[in-house]
Amino acid sequence: MAKSANRNPTSFDVARLAGVSRSAVSRAFTPGGTISPETREKVTKAASELGYRVNSLARGLQQRHSGIVGLVASRLDTPLRSRQVRLLSEALIREGFKPMLITAERPDDVSTLIESLLGYRIAGMILTSDSPTRALIEDCKRLGLPVVLVNRAGVTNWGDRVVADNETGGQLAAKVLIDSGAMHLGCLVPKRKTYSVSGRSDAFLEAAAQLGILPEVFYAEDQSYDDARAGINAADRAILNRVDGLFCATDLMALGALDALRLDLGMAVPDQIQVLGFDDIEQASWASYNLSTIRQDIVSQAEIVVRLLIERIADGTLVNRVERQPLTPVLRGTTRHDG
Amino acid sequence: MAKSANRNPTSFDVARLAGVSRSAVSRAFTPGGTISPETREKVTKAASELGYRVNSLARGLQQRHSGIVGLVASRLDTPLRSRQVRLLSEALIREGFKPMLITAERPDDVSTLIESLLGYRIAGMILTSDSPTRALIEDCKRLGLPVVLVNRAGVTNWGDRVVADNETGGQLAAKVLIDSGAMHLGCLVPKRKTYSVSGRSDAFLEAAAQLGILPEVFYAEDQSYDDARAGINAADRAILNRVDGLFCATDLMALGALDALRLDLGMAVPDQIQVLGFDDIEQASWASYNLSTIRQDIVSQAEIVVRLLIERIADGTLVNRVERQPLTPVLRGTTRHDG
DNA sequence: TTGAAAGCGCTAACAA
DNA sequence: TTGTTAGCGCTTTCAA
């Protein structure tokens, strides 16, 4: 033990100690490797003695792809997103991939970052961000790099997609509110719309229109709790007072709206005005809110995303697929129910 | 454009097109590279024409380390943790590193995962997880791998640490409650204690003892909203009724406790019982809770963590450092204030 | 400032 | 089943 603590041992060192060739070492560490039990035994023994570990960089270089998958997400500290990322990351790891996390808010950041990701010869990429530069996806296409988009528009003809069925969700929202007695609908949306938000709110407005109702639209600066609360507080009181059923584009916004209505404006929910969210984040079920909402099943979402990615990695010629996920209403305390 | 869309272009291809050597290409893409403006110009032109991108795997192999930093976190979908991870990840990216995210709940998972991280010859590792197998850190030590522990005990003599000053925090909590008139203190803790939780609650109990007060201790199964709420609901009512100042080990628990006290048990907060949390997560400021708490500054925390990491990467001989972060009380609506 | 040449540590054909 | 050999794409001395 005089020295030796310095450089990482290589397959060469292991081979020498075990009295075999470097290929044997490689095979011993390759899942389906064609190697005899005895040789494997010798190798693993020598390896653990030396503290040997396969160098994934070298392996990746040789195999022309690392086991890394890019995971791109904005607003990671938001309840829905953090849960998505956790589930995706766990699913990836379970399948033997290593998620490389890119968190960035400004689109141009994201571009250069993803750009640098590509240098790692990643096996694929999952985009949950709201801002996927189109050019970037084109880049991936040129490289033949598998991409899965989560709750995003398919801006190009590249990449599989997993999306909540926002259209049906918006219709569902209108139906829930109307069925529980709302006559004058409202809809709270952020000024800067994302794919999810537009899909939902547009479908909601359209479904209402079909029934001869023209909802009031309220705006929040962005889709945060604070902005939603401020948005409702800034709304025209006369108009707001007419509304008896408010659909919010996300749960986070619904919670902000709820606090504005009840605590800032002193309105009774659900008696005076019903409130309905979308997503079913954890906080929606907290006793102080007990928010009715439309649930997105993000556990199965993560599984589908990773499955699509794996299939695409296995066969790059697949036609682009779109998986639409069903949504289910979760009626809690901010809507009225008869029976 | 007949073919060529297939393999990734290499520095060789770029060199040929630019009419220079591969070394020149390498230098053009190396920040401090000693190369003439004209050559660089030729190289970058050829490179962008070919869509060339440095292969980070090969570069890492050659330089014996990738720009990857392991980021280990459990319970990522929790408000505090998701914010920490966002900030850490952004700070790492800003410094040119790529965060590889390991999310895992069970300790043995984590071990094998980190084990596989090491194969990427990562530049360092940040551990925020509650469960850092000791053997693992020993491994890092043998490898000389820089490690920064966030809010964790220093189980071995390896790794720099950034910790909230939990001891002072616990004392602060006792002082806040007592100063605002509480006479009979309570403390809500999870059954399975972590470094942070123990530090706080032990210091709280001790500070109270110094003043001749022996707080009641309430237990939650784990440190989630639901468990905290259930824990308070399961508490002995007679004992609970005596308590007029409750310190909760984390904000998340405090919110659960608050809902249990107010909504499940019908107690008046802060008039009948004051509640104080710890961390200052976003939800603490939501109007329905308006929770008084002890704030941990996790923005500066992330910066310190990354700074320590960089310094350690630059100089592996540094003595282990511990940065204690100050805490500040944030008094909102769940404690009483005179002036 | 530039190019030639020698690896970084591994896997995959191929031959034995 | 095993070993030999030839790269994977890059950086980095060393000379020029």
PDB file of N, CA and C in Angstrom, chain B residues 241-287:
ATOM      1  N   ASN B 241     -53.937  20.460  24.005  1.00  0.00           N
ATOM      2  CA  ASN B 241     -54.662  21.655  24.450  1.00  0.00           C
ATOM      3  C   ASN B 241     -53.841  22.516  25.396  1.00  0.00           C
ATOM      4  N   ARG B 242     -52.909  21.888  26.078  1.00  0.00           N
ATOM      5  CA  ARG B 242     -52.058  22.648  27.000  1.00  0.00           C
ATOM      6  C   ARG B 242     -51.030  23.493  26.254  1.00  0.00           C
ATOM      7  N   VAL B 243     -50.694  23.041  25.043  1.00  0.00           N
ATOM      8  CA  VAL B 243     -49.618  23.696  24.307  1.00  0.00           C
ATOM      9  C   VAL B 243     -50.104  24.993  23.669  1.00  0.00           C
ATOM     10  N   ASP B 244     -49.310  26.052  23.809  1.00  0.00           N
ATOM     11  CA  ASP B 244     -49.700  27.305  23.157  1.00  0.00           C
ATOM     12  C   ASP B 244     -48.625  27.823  22.204  1.00  0.00           C
ATOM     13  N   GLY B 245     -47.613  27.003  21.957  1.00  0.00           N
ATOM     14  CA  GLY B 245     -46.583  27.393  20.989  1.00  0.00           C
ATOM     15  C   GLY B 245     -45.967  26.144  20.394  1.00  0.00           C
ATOM     16  N   LEU B 246     -46.224  25.899  19.104  1.00  0.00           N
ATOM     17  CA  LEU B 246     -45.754  24.664  18.486  1.00  0.00           C
ATOM     18  C   LEU B 246     -44.691  24.938  17.436  1.00  0.00           C
ATOM     19  N   PHE B 247     -43.520  24.346  17.644  1.00  0.00           N
ATOM     20  CA  PHE B 247     -42.446  24.460  16.653  1.00  0.00           C
ATOM     21  C   PHE B 247     -42.442  23.191  15.810  1.00  0.00           C
ATOM     22  N   CYS B 248     -42.455  23.353  14.504  1.00  0.00           N
ATOM     23  CA  CYS B 248     -42.427  22.193  13.613  1.00  0.00           C
ATOM     24  C   CYS B 248     -41.089  22.147  12.891  1.00  0.00           C
ATOM     25  N   ALA B 249     -40.562  20.967  12.751  1.00  0.00           N
ATOM     26  CA  ALA B 249     -39.191  20.822  12.256  1.00  0.00           C
ATOM     27  C   ALA B 249     -39.001  21.293  10.828  1.00  0.00           C
ATOM     28  N   THR B 250     -40.055  21.280  10.039  1.00  0.00           N
ATOM     29  CA  THR B 250     -39.976  21.821   8.675  1.00  0.00           C
ATOM     30  C   THR B 250     -41.277  22.542   8.353  1.00  0.00           C
ATOM     31  N   ASP B 251     -41.209  23.427   7.382  1.00  0.00           N
ATOM     32  CA  ASP B 251     -42.410  24.141   6.964  1.00  0.00           C
ATOM     33  C   ASP B 251     -43.490  23.194   6.465  1.00  0.00           C
ATOM     34  N   LEU B 252     -43.058  22.206   5.716  1.00  0.00           N
ATOM     35  CA  LEU B 252     -44.021  21.269   5.154  1.00  0.00           C
ATOM     36  C   LEU B 252     -44.820  20.624   6.280  1.00  0.00           C
ATOM     37  N   MET B 253     -44.132  20.264   7.338  1.00  0.00           N
ATOM     38  CA  MET B 253     -44.816  19.686   8.490  1.00  0.00           C
ATOM     39  C   MET B 253     -45.689  20.736   9.162  1.00  0.00           C
ATOM     40  N   ALA B 254     -45.192  21.948   9.219  1.00  0.00           N
ATOM     41  CA  ALA B 254     -45.957  23.010   9.875  1.00  0.00           C
ATOM     42  C   ALA B 254     -47.286  23.242   9.159  1.00  0.00           C
ATOM     43  N   LEU B 255     -47.264  23.152   7.823  1.00  0.00           N
ATOM     44  CA  LEU B 255     -48.491  23.371   7.070  1.00  0.00           C
ATOM     45  C   LEU B 255     -49.500  22.260   7.350  1.00  0.00           C
ATOM     46  N   GLY B 256     -49.000  21.049   7.439  1.00  0.00           N
ATOM     47  CA  GLY B 256     -49.873  19.935   7.785  1.00  0.00           C
ATOM     48  C   GLY B 256     -50.430  20.103   9.191  1.00  0.00           C
ATOM     49  N   ALA B 257     -49.570  20.512  10.102  1.00  0.00           N
ATOM     50  CA  ALA B 257     -49.991  20.717  11.489  1.00  0.00           C
ATOM     51  C   ALA B 257     -51.032  21.829  11.568  1.00  0.00           C
ATOM     52  N   LEU B 258     -50.789  22.866  10.822  1.00  0.00           N
ATOM     53  CA  LEU B 258     -51.685  24.016  10.816  1.00  0.00           C
ATOM     54  C   LEU B 258     -53.079  23.607  10.364  1.00  0.00           C
ATOM     55  N   ASP B 259     -53.141  22.837   9.288  1.00  0.00           N
ATOM     56  CA  ASP B 259     -54.439  22.399   8.799  1.00  0.00           C
ATOM     57  C   ASP B 259     -55.120  21.475   9.803  1.00  0.00           C
ATOM     58  N   ALA B 260     -54.327  20.653  10.469  1.00  0.00           N
ATOM     59  CA  ALA B 260     -54.908  19.779  11.481  1.00  0.00           C
ATOM     60  C   ALA B 260     -55.476  20.607  12.630  1.00  0.00           C
ATOM     61  N   LEU B 261     -54.687  21.549  13.110  1.00  0.00           N
ATOM     62  CA  LEU B 261     -55.112  22.361  14.248  1.00  0.00           C
ATOM     63  C   LEU B 261     -56.358  23.174  13.909  1.00  0.00           C
ATOM     64  N   ARG B 262     -56.277  23.910  12.822  1.00  0.00           N
ATOM     65  CA  ARG B 262     -57.381  24.809  12.476  1.00  0.00           C
ATOM     66  C   ARG B 262     -58.596  24.078  11.958  1.00  0.00           C
ATOM     67  N   LEU B 263     -58.393  23.251  10.956  1.00  0.00           N
ATOM     68  CA  LEU B 263     -59.533  22.697  10.247  1.00  0.00           C
ATOM     69  C   LEU B 263     -60.029  21.382  10.834  1.00  0.00           C
ATOM     70  N   ASP B 264     -59.100  20.534  11.282  1.00  0.00           N
ATOM     71  CA  ASP B 264     -59.549  19.258  11.825  1.00  0.00           C
ATOM     72  C   ASP B 264     -59.971  19.401  13.281  1.00  0.00           C
ATOM     73  N   LEU B 265     -59.215  20.172  14.053  1.00  0.00           N
ATOM     74  CA  LEU B 265     -59.476  20.254  15.490  1.00  0.00           C
ATOM     75  C   LEU B 265     -60.148  21.559  15.907  1.00  0.00           C
ATOM     76  N   GLY B 266     -60.258  22.480  14.989  1.00  0.00           N
ATOM     77  CA  GLY B 266     -60.963  23.724  15.288  1.00  0.00           C
ATOM     78  C   GLY B 266     -60.263  24.634  16.291  1.00  0.00           C
ATOM     79  N   MET B 267     -58.964  24.568  16.334  1.00  0.00           N
ATOM     80  CA  MET B 267     -58.244  25.440  17.262  1.00  0.00           C
ATOM     81  C   MET B 267     -57.887  26.757  16.571  1.00  0.00           C
ATOM     82  N   ALA B 268     -57.774  27.810  17.361  1.00  0.00           N
ATOM     83  CA  ALA B 268     -57.479  29.124  16.798  1.00  0.00           C
ATOM     84  C   ALA B 268     -55.975  29.372  16.785  1.00  0.00           C
ATOM     85  N   VAL B 269     -55.480  29.642  15.607  1.00  0.00           N
ATOM     86  CA  VAL B 269     -54.059  29.976  15.441  1.00  0.00           C
ATOM     87  C   VAL B 269     -53.990  31.418  14.952  1.00  0.00           C
ATOM     88  N   PRO B 270     -53.239  32.281  15.584  1.00  0.00           N
ATOM     89  CA  PRO B 270     -52.282  32.049  16.672  1.00  0.00           C
ATOM     90  C   PRO B 270     -52.850  32.295  18.067  1.00  0.00           C
ATOM     91  N   ASP B 271     -54.134  32.631  18.171  1.00  0.00           N
ATOM     92  CA  ASP B 271     -54.644  33.039  19.484  1.00  0.00           C
ATOM     93  C   ASP B 271     -54.554  31.942  20.541  1.00  0.00           C
ATOM     94  N   GLN B 272     -54.989  30.768  20.147  1.00  0.00           N
ATOM     95  CA  GLN B 272     -54.967  29.669  21.111  1.00  0.00           C
ATOM     96  C   GLN B 272     -53.604  28.968  21.099  1.00  0.00           C
ATOM     97  N   ILE B 273     -53.085  28.809  19.917  1.00  0.00           N
ATOM     98  CA  ILE B 273     -51.783  28.150  19.793  1.00  0.00           C
ATOM     99  C   ILE B 273     -51.018  28.771  18.627  1.00  0.00           C
ATOM    100  N   GLN B 274     -49.771  29.104  18.882  1.00  0.00           N
ATOM    101  CA  GLN B 274     -48.951  29.666  17.826  1.00  0.00           C
ATOM    102  C   GLN B 274     -48.209  28.533  17.106  1.00  0.00           C
ATOM    103  N   VAL B 275     -47.914  28.757  15.855  1.00  0.00           N
ATOM    104  CA  VAL B 275     -47.197  27.734  15.090  1.00  0.00           C
ATOM    105  C   VAL B 275     -46.009  28.377  14.382  1.00  0.00           C
ATOM    106  N   LEU B 276     -44.881  27.694  14.459  1.00  0.00           N
ATOM    107  CA  LEU B 276     -43.675  28.204  13.831  1.00  0.00           C
ATOM    108  C   LEU B 276     -43.023  27.093  13.013  1.00  0.00           C
ATOM    109  N   GLY B 277     -42.674  27.410  11.780  1.00  0.00           N
ATOM    110  CA  GLY B 277     -42.047  26.411  10.916  1.00  0.00           C
ATOM    111  C   GLY B 277     -40.558  26.654  10.758  1.00  0.00           C
ATOM    112  N   PHE B 278     -39.977  25.995   9.748  1.00  0.00           N
ATOM    113  CA  PHE B 278     -38.539  26.128   9.509  1.00  0.00           C
ATOM    114  C   PHE B 278     -38.267  25.876   8.040  1.00  0.00           C
ATOM    115  N   ASP B 279     -37.582  26.783   7.388  1.00  0.00           N
ATOM    116  CA  ASP B 279     -37.125  26.699   5.992  1.00  0.00           C
ATOM    117  C   ASP B 279     -37.581  27.901   5.167  1.00  0.00           C
ATOM    118  N   ASP B 280     -38.837  28.271   5.345  1.00  0.00           N
ATOM    119  CA  ASP B 280     -39.480  29.278   4.493  1.00  0.00           C
ATOM    120  C   ASP B 280     -39.590  28.807   3.056  1.00  0.00           C
ATOM    121  N   ILE B 281     -40.386  27.773   2.882  1.00  0.00           N
ATOM    122  CA  ILE B 281     -40.713  27.338   1.522  1.00  0.00           C
ATOM    123  C   ILE B 281     -41.768  28.274   0.950  1.00  0.00           C
ATOM    124  N   GLU B 282     -41.956  28.193  -0.347  1.00  0.00           N
ATOM    125  CA  GLU B 282     -42.876  29.131  -0.998  1.00  0.00           C
ATOM    126  C   GLU B 282     -44.274  29.071  -0.387  1.00  0.00           C
ATOM    127  N   GLN B 283     -44.760  27.887  -0.152  1.00  0.00           N
ATOM    128  CA  GLN B 283     -46.129  27.727   0.343  1.00  0.00           C
ATOM    129  C   GLN B 283     -46.350  28.387   1.697  1.00  0.00           C
ATOM    130  N   ALA B 284     -45.291  28.594   2.448  1.00  0.00           N
ATOM    131  CA  ALA B 284     -45.438  29.229   3.762  1.00  0.00           C
ATOM    132  C   ALA B 284     -46.010  30.633   3.613  1.00  0.00           C
ATOM    133  N   SER B 285     -45.723  31.265   2.498  1.00  0.00           N
ATOM    134  CA  SER B 285     -46.190  32.639   2.311  1.00  0.00           C
ATOM    135  C   SER B 285     -47.564  32.706   1.660  1.00  0.00           C
ATOM    136  N   TRP B 286     -48.112  31.574   1.267  1.00  0.00           N
ATOM    137  CA  TRP B 286     -49.433  31.597   0.647  1.00  0.00           C
ATOM    138  C   TRP B 286     -50.456  32.078   1.666  1.00  0.00           C
ATOM    139  N   ALA B 287     -51.402  32.845   1.167  1.00  0.00           N
ATOM    140  CA  ALA B 287     -52.330  33.554   2.055  1.00  0.00           C
ATOM    141  C   ALA B 287     -53.085  32.641   3.014  1.00  0.00           C
TER     142      ALA B 287
END
